[in-house]
Amino acid sequence: QLSLRAQLLAAVALGGATLVGAALAILLFEHFFASEWSHATRQVRREALIYGFSRSDEQGVALFGAWFCAVNPLLEELFWRIFLAHGFDHRAASHFLPANAAPRAIQKWTRGTRGTAALWVAASAFYASYHANVVFVFLPLPAAAAAVAGLVGYGVLLQLLVSRVGLVGAVGAHVGADAAVILGLTDAIWEYLRR
């Protein structure tokens, strides 16, 4: 893992790269698939109104966006990448499985690189399924299914960042992704990307 200073620099770089990449993807999707984007935008706007996000409530949307980009990434990375993914080793498993069965069962399943990858994919599948309820409410079915599948891959990427760069780097990338979500939500509400 990197020093804290290097992790902070990586966090800024990863967050910025994630935000820029997602913003470009939004703009390209809108350009090449305008009718699908228009349909998705109408659905997001309709659902956002149900949850209190409206054109007239700039302060509420701004407060949600600030929380979503500042607090949510840290909490999610601590839970999904640290607590859950690292918690399923034989020591943690011994707390909820019989004493002799836990180490043998968990060690057999998680042995070696493939086992680590399996744990990362499993934790990332839980991460994606946790987000699926929101994604399927706000997006049309094909886009929502693609987003959930993408979240599994993104979860594995974030786990790799925790492993290679450190928690701070993964939080930075998560901040960028959450900022892109807020960009998409606020564009659906105010339509500033189409002006």
XYZ file of C-alpha atoms in Angstrom:
195
model
C 0.000 0.000 0.000
C 0.985 3.601 -0.555
C 1.777 6.292 1.997
C -1.107 8.509 3.116
C 0.157 11.375 0.937
C 0.351 9.104 -2.114
C -3.119 7.740 -1.309
C -4.514 11.289 -1.144
C -2.961 12.156 -4.496
C -4.308 8.915 -5.946
C -7.734 9.680 -4.466
C -7.849 13.066 -6.182
C -6.619 11.597 -9.475
C -8.970 8.603 -9.342
C -11.952 10.720 -8.306
C -11.303 13.223 -11.055
C -10.741 10.535 -13.667
C -13.914 8.725 -12.628
C -15.981 11.905 -12.752
C -14.574 13.004 -16.107
C -15.000 9.511 -17.579
C -18.574 9.228 -16.365
C -19.425 12.739 -17.552
C -18.030 11.943 -20.997
C -20.003 8.696 -21.056
C -23.189 10.614 -20.200
C -22.549 13.152 -22.958
C -21.673 10.478 -25.544
C -24.700 8.378 -24.632
C -26.925 11.439 -24.902
C -25.415 12.363 -28.270
C -25.653 8.925 -29.889
C -28.833 7.658 -28.197
C -30.853 10.841 -27.774
C -34.293 9.203 -27.734
C -33.273 6.583 -25.161
C -31.588 9.304 -23.090
C -34.714 11.437 -23.266
C -36.850 8.515 -22.069
C -34.434 7.730 -19.236
C -34.261 11.397 -18.246
C -38.059 11.652 -18.064
C -38.184 8.518 -15.886
C -35.431 9.784 -13.573
C -37.145 13.193 -13.283
C -40.504 11.550 -12.498
C -38.978 9.301 -9.824
C -36.854 12.144 -8.427
C -40.013 14.199 -7.869
C -41.536 11.322 -5.893
C -38.485 11.401 -3.602
C -38.578 15.188 -3.206
C -35.964 16.250 -5.754
C -37.451 19.052 -7.815
C -36.380 22.093 -9.822
C -37.678 24.361 -7.086
C -35.652 22.694 -4.290
C -32.071 23.606 -5.188
C -31.023 23.615 -1.533
C -32.376 20.138 -0.838
C -30.763 18.684 -3.948
C -27.477 20.450 -3.118
C -27.492 19.113 0.459
C -28.208 15.589 -0.756
C -25.466 15.905 -3.375
C -22.962 17.122 -0.784
C -23.772 14.234 1.566
C -23.818 11.741 -1.285
C -20.363 12.827 -2.481
C -18.701 13.486 0.894
C -20.063 10.974 3.402
C -21.518 8.103 1.377
C -18.265 7.025 -0.361
C -16.358 6.699 2.918
C -19.154 4.763 4.623
C -19.638 2.432 1.666
C -15.936 1.747 1.221
C -15.546 1.001 4.920
C -18.472 -1.400 4.818
C -18.159 -3.116 1.414
C -14.405 -3.208 0.943
C -13.107 -3.384 4.524
C -15.767 -4.890 6.779
C -17.446 -7.287 4.364
C -14.666 -8.300 1.964
C -11.955 -8.566 4.592
C -14.322 -9.892 7.230
C -14.860 -13.221 5.510
C -11.589 -14.806 6.440
C -11.334 -17.804 8.726
C -10.924 -15.685 11.890
C -14.103 -13.720 11.260
C -16.010 -16.785 10.119
C -15.183 -18.575 13.359
C -17.542 -16.192 15.142
C -20.618 -17.503 13.335
C -19.711 -21.068 12.310
C -18.793 -24.028 14.539
C -15.184 -23.827 15.739
C -13.796 -26.752 13.689
C -15.893 -26.116 10.565
C -15.227 -22.415 10.053
C -11.512 -22.362 9.325
C -11.592 -25.484 7.159
C -14.655 -24.449 5.130
C -13.623 -20.840 4.625
C -9.944 -21.562 4.016
C -10.808 -24.218 1.446
C -13.056 -21.784 -0.443
C -10.715 -18.788 -0.211
C -7.361 -20.480 -0.741
C -4.994 -18.606 -3.061
C -5.594 -15.898 -5.638
C -8.774 -17.443 -7.011
C -10.224 -17.441 -3.512
C -9.421 -13.783 -3.029
C -11.005 -12.993 -6.381
C -14.064 -15.040 -5.418
C -14.417 -13.054 -2.193
C -14.055 -9.787 -4.106
C -16.662 -10.807 -6.665
C -19.042 -12.037 -3.937
C -18.695 -8.801 -1.943
C -19.104 -6.797 -5.163
C -22.230 -8.769 -6.108
C -23.704 -7.878 -2.712
C -22.629 -4.257 -3.300
C -24.385 -4.213 -6.686
C -27.514 -5.913 -5.355
C -27.706 -3.348 -2.541
C -27.793 -0.600 -5.175
C -30.165 -2.474 -7.493
C -33.305 -1.310 -5.687
C -32.458 2.332 -6.434
C -31.124 1.692 -9.939
C -34.225 -0.251 -11.031
C -36.502 2.512 -9.693
C -34.723 5.324 -11.505
C -33.638 3.757 -14.807
C -35.435 1.856 -17.567
C -34.984 -1.924 -17.355
C -32.159 -2.428 -19.910
C -30.143 0.495 -18.531
C -30.740 -0.641 -14.952
C -29.609 -4.201 -15.682
C -26.458 -2.884 -17.375
C -25.819 -0.533 -14.457
C -26.101 -3.330 -11.884
C -23.737 -5.535 -13.915
C -21.367 -2.588 -14.167
C -21.563 -2.092 -10.410
C -20.252 -5.620 -9.859
C -17.222 -4.812 -11.987
C -16.803 -1.413 -10.357
C -16.949 -3.050 -6.928
C -14.113 -5.403 -7.900
C -12.132 -2.413 -9.192
C -12.661 -0.571 -5.910
C -11.556 -3.670 -3.991
C -8.423 -3.805 -6.129
C -7.789 -0.128 -5.344
C -8.122 -0.801 -1.611
C -5.683 -3.664 -1.960
C -3.089 -1.874 -4.120
C -3.506 1.836 -3.377
C -5.309 1.944 -0.039
C -8.701 2.883 1.305
C -8.231 6.589 0.576
C -7.686 5.919 -3.141
C -10.835 3.808 -3.366
C -12.809 6.495 -1.526
C -11.542 9.060 -4.044
C -12.688 6.935 -6.978
C -16.039 6.412 -5.239
C -16.396 10.180 -4.732
C -15.922 10.648 -8.476
C -18.524 8.012 -9.285
C -21.028 9.483 -6.831
C -20.394 12.959 -8.270
C -21.206 11.528 -11.703
C -24.469 10.122 -10.319
C -25.325 13.565 -8.939
C -24.406 15.065 -12.325
C -26.872 12.691 -14.006
C -29.587 13.325 -11.390
C -29.252 17.090 -11.528
C -29.177 17.020 -15.332
C -32.428 15.055 -15.300
C -33.942 17.692 -13.005
C -32.589 20.902 -14.615
C -31.540 19.707 -18.102
C -28.407 21.852 -18.217
C -26.420 19.439 -20.417
C -28.860 19.908 -23.291
C -28.628 23.693 -23.411
